[in-house]
Short mmCIF file of C-alpha atoms and ligand atoms in Angstrom, two decimals:
data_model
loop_
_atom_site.label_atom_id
_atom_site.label_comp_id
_atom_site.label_asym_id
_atom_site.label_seq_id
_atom_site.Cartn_x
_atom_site.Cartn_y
_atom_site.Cartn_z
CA UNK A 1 -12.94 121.48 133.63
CA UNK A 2 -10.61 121.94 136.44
CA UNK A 3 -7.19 122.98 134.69
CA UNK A 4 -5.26 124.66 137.53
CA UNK A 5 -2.42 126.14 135.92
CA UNK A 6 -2.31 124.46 132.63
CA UNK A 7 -3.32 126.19 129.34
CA UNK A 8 -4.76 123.90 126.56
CA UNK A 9 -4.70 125.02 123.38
CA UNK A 10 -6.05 122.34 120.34
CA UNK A 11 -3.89 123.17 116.45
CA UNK A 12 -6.71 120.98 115.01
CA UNK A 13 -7.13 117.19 114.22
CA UNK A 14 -4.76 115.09 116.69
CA UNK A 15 -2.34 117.90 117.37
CA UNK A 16 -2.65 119.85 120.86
CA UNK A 17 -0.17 122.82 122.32
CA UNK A 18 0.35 122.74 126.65
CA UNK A 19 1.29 125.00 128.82
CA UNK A 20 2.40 123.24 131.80
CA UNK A 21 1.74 124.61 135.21
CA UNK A 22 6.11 125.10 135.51
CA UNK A 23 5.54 127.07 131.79
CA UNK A 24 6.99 124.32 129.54
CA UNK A 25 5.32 124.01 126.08
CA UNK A 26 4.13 120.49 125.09
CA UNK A 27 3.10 119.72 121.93
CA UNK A 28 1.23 115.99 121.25
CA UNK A 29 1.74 114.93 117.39
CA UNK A 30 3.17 117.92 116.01
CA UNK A 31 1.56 118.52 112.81
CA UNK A 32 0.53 122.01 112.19
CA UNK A 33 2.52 123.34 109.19
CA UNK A 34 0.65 121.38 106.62
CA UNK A 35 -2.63 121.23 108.83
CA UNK A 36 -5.51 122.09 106.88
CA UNK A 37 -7.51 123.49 109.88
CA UNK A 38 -4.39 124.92 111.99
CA UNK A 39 -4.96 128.91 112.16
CA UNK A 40 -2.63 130.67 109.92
CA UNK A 41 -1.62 132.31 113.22
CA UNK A 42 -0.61 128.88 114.91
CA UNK A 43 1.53 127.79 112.04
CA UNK A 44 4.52 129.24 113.14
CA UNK A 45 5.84 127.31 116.16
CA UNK A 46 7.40 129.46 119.07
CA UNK A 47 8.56 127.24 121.31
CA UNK A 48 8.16 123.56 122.76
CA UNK A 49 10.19 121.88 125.14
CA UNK A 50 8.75 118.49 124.68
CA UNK A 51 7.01 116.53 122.01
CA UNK A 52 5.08 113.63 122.51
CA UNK A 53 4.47 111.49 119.45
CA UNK A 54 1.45 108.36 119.24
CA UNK A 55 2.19 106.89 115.91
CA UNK A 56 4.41 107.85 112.55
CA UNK A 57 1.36 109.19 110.01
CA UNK A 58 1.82 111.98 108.66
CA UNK A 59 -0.76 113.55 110.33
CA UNK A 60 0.72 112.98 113.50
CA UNK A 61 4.54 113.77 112.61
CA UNK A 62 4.25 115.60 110.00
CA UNK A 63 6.18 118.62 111.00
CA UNK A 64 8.40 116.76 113.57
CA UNK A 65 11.55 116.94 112.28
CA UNK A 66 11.31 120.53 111.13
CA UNK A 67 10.01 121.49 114.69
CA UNK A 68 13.08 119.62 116.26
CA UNK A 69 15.49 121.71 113.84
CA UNK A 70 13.94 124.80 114.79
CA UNK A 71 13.77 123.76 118.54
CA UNK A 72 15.20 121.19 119.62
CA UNK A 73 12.97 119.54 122.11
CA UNK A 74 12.68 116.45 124.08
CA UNK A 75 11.05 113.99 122.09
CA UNK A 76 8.58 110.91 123.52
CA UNK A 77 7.88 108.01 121.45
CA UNK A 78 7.93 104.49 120.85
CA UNK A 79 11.62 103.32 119.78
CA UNK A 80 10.83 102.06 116.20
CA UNK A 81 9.52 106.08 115.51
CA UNK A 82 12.32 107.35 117.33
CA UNK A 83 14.78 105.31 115.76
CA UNK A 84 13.89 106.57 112.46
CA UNK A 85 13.70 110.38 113.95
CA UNK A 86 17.08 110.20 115.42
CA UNK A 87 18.43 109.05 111.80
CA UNK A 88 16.71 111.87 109.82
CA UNK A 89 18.48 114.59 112.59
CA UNK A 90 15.82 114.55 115.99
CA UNK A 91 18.65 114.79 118.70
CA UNK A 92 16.83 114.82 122.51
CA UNK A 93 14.87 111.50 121.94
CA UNK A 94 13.52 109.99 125.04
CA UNK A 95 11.96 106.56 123.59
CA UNK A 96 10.11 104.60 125.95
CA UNK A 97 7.27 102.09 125.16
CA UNK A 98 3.88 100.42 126.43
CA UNK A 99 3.36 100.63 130.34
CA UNK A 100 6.10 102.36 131.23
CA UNK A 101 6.19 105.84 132.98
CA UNK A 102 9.08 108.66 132.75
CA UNK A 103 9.41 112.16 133.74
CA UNK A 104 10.04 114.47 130.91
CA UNK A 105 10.90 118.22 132.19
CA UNK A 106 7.81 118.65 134.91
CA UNK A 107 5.43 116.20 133.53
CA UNK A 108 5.20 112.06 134.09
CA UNK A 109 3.84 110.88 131.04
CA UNK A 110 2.92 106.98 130.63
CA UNK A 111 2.63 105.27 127.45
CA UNK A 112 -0.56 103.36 126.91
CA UNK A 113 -1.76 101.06 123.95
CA UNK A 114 -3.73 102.42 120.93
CA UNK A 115 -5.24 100.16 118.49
CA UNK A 116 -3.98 101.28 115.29
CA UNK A 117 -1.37 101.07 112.73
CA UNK A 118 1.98 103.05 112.36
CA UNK A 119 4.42 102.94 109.19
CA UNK A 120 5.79 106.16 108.47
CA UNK A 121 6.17 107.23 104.99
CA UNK A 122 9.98 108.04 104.28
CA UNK A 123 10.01 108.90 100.36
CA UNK A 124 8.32 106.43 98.35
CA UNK A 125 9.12 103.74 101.16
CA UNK A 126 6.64 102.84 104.28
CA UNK A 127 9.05 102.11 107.09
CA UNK A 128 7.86 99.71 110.30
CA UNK A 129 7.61 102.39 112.72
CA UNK A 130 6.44 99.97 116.20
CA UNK A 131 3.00 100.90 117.34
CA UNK A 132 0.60 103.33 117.52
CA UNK A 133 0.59 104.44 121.33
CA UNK A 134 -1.64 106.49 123.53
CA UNK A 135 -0.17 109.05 126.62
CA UNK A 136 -1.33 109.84 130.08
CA UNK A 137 0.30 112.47 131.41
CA UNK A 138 0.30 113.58 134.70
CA UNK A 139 1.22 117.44 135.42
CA UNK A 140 2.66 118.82 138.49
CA UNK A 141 -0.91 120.10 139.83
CA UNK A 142 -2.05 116.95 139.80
CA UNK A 143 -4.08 116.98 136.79
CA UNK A 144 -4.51 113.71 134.79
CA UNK A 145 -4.46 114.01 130.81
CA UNK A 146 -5.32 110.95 128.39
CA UNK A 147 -4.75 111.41 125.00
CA UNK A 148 -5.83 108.02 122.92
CA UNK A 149 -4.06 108.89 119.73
CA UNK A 150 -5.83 107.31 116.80
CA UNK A 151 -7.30 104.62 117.97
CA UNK A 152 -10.46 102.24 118.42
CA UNK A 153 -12.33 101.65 121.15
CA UNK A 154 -10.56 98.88 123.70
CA UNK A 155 -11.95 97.23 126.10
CA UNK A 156 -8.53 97.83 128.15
CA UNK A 157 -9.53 101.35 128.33
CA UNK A 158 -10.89 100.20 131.60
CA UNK A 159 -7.04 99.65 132.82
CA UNK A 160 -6.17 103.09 132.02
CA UNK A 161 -9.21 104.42 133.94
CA UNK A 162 -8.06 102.24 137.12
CA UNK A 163 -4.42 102.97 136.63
CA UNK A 164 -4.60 106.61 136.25
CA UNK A 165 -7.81 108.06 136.28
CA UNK A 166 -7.25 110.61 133.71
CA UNK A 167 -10.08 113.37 134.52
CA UNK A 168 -9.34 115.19 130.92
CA UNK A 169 -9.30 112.58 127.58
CA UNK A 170 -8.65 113.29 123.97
CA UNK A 171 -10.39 110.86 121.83
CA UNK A 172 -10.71 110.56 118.13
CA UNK A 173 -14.15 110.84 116.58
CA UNK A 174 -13.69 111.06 112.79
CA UNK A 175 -14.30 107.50 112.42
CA UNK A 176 -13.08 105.45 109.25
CA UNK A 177 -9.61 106.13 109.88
CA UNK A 178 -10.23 105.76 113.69
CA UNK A 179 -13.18 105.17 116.20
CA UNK A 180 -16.16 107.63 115.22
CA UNK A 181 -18.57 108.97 118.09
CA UNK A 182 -20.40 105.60 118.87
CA UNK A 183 -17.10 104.27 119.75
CA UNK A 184 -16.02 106.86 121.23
CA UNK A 185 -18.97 107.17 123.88
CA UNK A 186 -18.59 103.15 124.36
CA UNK A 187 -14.68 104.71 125.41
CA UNK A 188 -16.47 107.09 128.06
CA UNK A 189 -18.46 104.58 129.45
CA UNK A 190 -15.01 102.44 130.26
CA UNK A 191 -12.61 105.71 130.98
CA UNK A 192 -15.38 107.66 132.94
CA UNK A 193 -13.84 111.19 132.56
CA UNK A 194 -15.13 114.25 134.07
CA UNK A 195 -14.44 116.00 130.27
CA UNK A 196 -13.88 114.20 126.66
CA UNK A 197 -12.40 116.55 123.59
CA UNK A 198 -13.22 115.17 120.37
CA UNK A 199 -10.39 115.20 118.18
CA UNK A 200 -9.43 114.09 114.98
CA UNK A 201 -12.38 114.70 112.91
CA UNK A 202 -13.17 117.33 109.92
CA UNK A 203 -9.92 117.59 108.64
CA UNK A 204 -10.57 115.40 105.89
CA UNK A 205 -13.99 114.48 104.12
CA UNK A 206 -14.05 110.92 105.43
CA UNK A 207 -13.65 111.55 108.95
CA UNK A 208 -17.52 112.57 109.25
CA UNK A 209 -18.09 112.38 113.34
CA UNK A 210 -18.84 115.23 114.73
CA UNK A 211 -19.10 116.13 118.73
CA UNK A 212 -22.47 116.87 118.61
CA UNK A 213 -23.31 113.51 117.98
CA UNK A 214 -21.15 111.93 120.48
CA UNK A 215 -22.76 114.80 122.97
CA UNK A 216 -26.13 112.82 121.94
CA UNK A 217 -24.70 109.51 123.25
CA UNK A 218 -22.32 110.19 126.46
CA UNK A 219 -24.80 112.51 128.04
CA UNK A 220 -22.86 111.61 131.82
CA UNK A 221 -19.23 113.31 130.27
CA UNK A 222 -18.86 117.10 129.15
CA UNK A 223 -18.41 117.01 125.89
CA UNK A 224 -15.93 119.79 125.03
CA UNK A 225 -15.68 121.30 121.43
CA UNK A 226 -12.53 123.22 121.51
CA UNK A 227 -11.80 125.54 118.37
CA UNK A 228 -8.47 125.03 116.44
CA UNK A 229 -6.32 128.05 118.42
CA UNK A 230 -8.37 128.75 121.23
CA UNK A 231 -7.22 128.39 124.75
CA UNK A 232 -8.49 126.87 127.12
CA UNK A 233 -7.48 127.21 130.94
CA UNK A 234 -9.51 126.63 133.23
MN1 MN B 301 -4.45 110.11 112.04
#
């Protein structure tokens, strides 16, 4: 993996920490406070500059609004979810929505469609919170990120590979909840990345795919199995 500046550091289950090459900290579905498999030393947030946000679960916004309190960074999601943020205090939201490409602070990040569901839980109420939404984000080195959110397999992965040609992609493996690792290779075959991180798998007893078994069935991608709080750069 060719990373060229950027430091890539996974909290566990969706949630991943960036360094940018320009040193801004990005964090992609900020739950890590109430994640199970976060390192006690990653709980405490330092900084972030920028938040991106796929969908309103609680496992993917969990600690969002706390995080903005504390820091007060630009926020990416889908209007619906920001909407609702914006009301419960988030104050830098940059809302954009499927297709569309903005730069946020030295990154362009696109948003791209996920096939999934996303109410957020406010109280005892589930609130419409638009759709779930994958990113591609493009850094100032030239590196190409996808990160599916939760999703299923699509066959309009294929766009996203033409598009943008992320070399990097985050896909969920857990399966029930999301695609599991048969999916997920089915994804390689239509996003052809150079490297695939599972994600999104282990945190939970259900969510039973593991990366060794999608390593059994995209044997063309590297199959990398981060570690919740290790870095990786390069
Ligand atoms: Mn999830």
């Amino acid at each position: 993996m060719d990373l060229n500046g950027i430091k890539l550091t996974w909290l566990g289950h969706a949630t991943f920490r960036i360094e940018t090459p320009g040193g801004k900290t990005i964090i992609i579905d900020p739950w890590i406070m109430g994640n199970t498999i976060t390192p006690e030393t990653e709980k405490k947030v330092k900084k972030v500059a920028i938040l991106l946000c796929t969908q309103g679960h609680g496992d993917h916004i969990g600690d969002a609004v706390e995080i903005c309190r504390q820091h007060n960074p630009v926020v990416v999601g889908i209007p619906e979810l920001c909407g609702w943020l914006g009301k419960k205090g988030v104050k830098q939201l940059a809302e954009m929505n499927k297709g569309g490409t903005q730069t946020v602070g030295d990154i362009k990040v696109t948003m791209v469609h996920a096939d999934h569901s996303c109410g957020i839980q406010d109280g005892d109420q589930m609130v419409y919170g638009g759709e779930a939404c994958g990113y591609v984000v493009e850094f100032s080195n030239g590196v190409k990120i996808y990160h599916a959110g939760d999703t299923n397999v699509f066959g309009d992965m294929a766009i996203i590979r033409e598009l943008y040609s992320p070399e990097i992609v985050m896909l969920p493996i857990g399966n029930h909840y999301t695609m599991g690792p048969r999916e997920a290779a089915y994804a390689c075959n239509l996003l052809k990345p150079k490297t695939v991180i599972p994600m999104h798998f282990g945190t939970f007893p259900v969510l039973v795919g593991r990366p060794g078994e999608l390593l059994k069935l995209a044997p063309r991608v590297q199959v990398l199995e981060m570690k919740p709080g290790v870095t990786v750069a390069s």
